Coordinates of C-alpha atoms in Angstrom, one line a residue:
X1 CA -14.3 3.7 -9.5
X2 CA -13.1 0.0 -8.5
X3 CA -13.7 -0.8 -4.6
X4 CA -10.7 -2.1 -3.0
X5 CA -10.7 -4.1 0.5
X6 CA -8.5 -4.1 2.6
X7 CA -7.8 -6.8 5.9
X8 CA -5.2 -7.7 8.2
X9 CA -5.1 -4.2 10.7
X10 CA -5.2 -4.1 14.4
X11 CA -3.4 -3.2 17.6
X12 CA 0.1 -4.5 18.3
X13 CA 2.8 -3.5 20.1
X14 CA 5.9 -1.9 19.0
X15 CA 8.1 -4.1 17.4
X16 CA 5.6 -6.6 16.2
X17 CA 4.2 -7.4 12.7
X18 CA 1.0 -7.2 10.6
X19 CA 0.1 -7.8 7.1
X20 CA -2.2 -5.9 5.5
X21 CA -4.0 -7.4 2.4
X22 CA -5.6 -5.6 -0.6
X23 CA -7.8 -7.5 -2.9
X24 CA -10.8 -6.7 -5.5
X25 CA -13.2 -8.5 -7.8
X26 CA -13.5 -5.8 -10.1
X27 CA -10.2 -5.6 -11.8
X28 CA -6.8 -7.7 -12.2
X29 CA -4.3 -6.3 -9.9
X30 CA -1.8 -7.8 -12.0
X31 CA -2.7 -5.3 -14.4
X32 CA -2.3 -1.9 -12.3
X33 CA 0.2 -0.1 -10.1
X34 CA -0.8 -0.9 -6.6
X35 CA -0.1 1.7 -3.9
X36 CA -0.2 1.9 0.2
X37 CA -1.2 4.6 1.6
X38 CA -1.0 5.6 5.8
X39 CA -3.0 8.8 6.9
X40 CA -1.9 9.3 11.1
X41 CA -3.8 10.9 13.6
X42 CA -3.3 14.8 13.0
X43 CA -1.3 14.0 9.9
X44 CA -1.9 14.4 5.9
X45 CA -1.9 11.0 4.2
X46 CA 1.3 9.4 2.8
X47 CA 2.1 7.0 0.7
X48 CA 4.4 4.5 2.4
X49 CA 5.1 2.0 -1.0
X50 CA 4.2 1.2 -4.1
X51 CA 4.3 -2.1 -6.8
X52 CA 4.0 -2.2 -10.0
X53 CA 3.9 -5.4 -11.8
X54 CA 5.1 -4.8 -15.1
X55 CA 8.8 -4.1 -14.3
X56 CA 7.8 -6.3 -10.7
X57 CA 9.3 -2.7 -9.0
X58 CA 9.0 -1.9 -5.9
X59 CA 9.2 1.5 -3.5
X60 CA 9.2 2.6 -0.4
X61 CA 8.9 5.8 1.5
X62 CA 12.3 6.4 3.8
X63 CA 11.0 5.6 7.4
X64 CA 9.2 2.1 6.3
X65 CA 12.0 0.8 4.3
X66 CA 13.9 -2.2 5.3
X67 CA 10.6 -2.9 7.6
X68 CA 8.0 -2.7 5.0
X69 CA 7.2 -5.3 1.9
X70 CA 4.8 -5.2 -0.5
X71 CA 4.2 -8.9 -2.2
X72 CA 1.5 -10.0 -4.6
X73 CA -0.8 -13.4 -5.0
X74 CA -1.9 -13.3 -8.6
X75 CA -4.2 -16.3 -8.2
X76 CA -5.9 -14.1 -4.7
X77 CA -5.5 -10.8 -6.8
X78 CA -4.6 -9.7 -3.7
X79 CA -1.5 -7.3 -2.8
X80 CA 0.3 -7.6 0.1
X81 CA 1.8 -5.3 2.9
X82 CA 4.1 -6.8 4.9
X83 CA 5.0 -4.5 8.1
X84 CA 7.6 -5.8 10.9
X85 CA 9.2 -3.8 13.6
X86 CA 6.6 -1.7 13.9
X87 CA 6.6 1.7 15.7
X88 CA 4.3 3.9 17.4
X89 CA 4.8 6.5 14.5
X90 CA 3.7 3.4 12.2
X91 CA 0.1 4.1 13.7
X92 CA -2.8 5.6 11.0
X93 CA -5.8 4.0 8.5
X94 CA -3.9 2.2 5.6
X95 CA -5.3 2.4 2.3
X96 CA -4.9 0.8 -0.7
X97 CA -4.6 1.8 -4.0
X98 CA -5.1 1.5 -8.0
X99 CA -3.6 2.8 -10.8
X100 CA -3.4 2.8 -14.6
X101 CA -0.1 1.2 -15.0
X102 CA 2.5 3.0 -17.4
X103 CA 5.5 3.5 -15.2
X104 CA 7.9 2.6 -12.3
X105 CA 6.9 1.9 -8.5
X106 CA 8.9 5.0 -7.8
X107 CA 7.0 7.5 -9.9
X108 CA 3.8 6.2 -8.0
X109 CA 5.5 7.2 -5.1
X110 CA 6.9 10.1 -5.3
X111 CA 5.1 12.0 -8.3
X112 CA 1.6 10.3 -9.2
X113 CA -1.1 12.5 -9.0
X114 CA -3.9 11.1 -6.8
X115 CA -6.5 11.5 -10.1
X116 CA -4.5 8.6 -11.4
X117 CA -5.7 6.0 -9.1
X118 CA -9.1 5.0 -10.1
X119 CA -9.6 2.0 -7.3
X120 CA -9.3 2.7 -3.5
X121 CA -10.1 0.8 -0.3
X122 CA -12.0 1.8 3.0
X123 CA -8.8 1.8 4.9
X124 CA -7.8 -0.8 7.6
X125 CA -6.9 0.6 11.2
X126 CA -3.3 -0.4 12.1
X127 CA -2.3 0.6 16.5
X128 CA 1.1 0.3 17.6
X129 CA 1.3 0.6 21.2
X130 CA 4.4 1.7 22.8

């Protein structure tokens, strides 16, 4: 399995920003599906949005769209996830994601099974205080 790392959590307030970064050195992320994932306090983990590079697709779960981006540095390898307005509900571990790429950002978000992804961070803390 491929170690991910993720950067770029902390506390801020309700209606701030963040941005979360993903990178590795084992594989090209230009080469695999990238997923976000959020797991909240109490809650089952989600996945909140999903690139793929191939079709340069993007998708997002229904509460983080319009707030969330995902974005890519090819020459980092490093995957993106841009998060403004923020909200308390935005609060959980984010955790990145890799997958064998053969289809859209949407199927990664709505109907990949989990044994897809091969490459997964430790997660990164993100707070939103209210």
């Amino acid at each position: 399995q491929v170690q991910l790392v993720e950067s770029g959590g902390g506390l801020v307030e309700s209606g701030g920003s963040l941005r979360l970064s993903c990178t590795t050195s084992g594989i090209r992320l230009i080469y695999r599906a990238v997923c976000w994932f959020r797991q909240a306090p109490g809650k089952e983990r989600e996945r909140v949005a999903c690139y793929t590079p191939g079709d340069d697709s993007r998708a997002y779960e229904d509460s983080v769209k319009g707030r969330f981006t995902i974005s890519r540095d090819d020459a980092e390898n490093t995957i993106y996830l841009q998060m403004n307005s923020l909200k308390s509900e935005d609060t959980g571990v984010y955790t990145c994601a890799a997958a064998t790429l053969g289809w859209g950002a949407t199927f990664y978000l709505e109907r990949a099974d989990l044994s897809r992804f091969d490459g997964w961070g430790q997660g990164a803390q993100v707070t939103v205080s209210s």
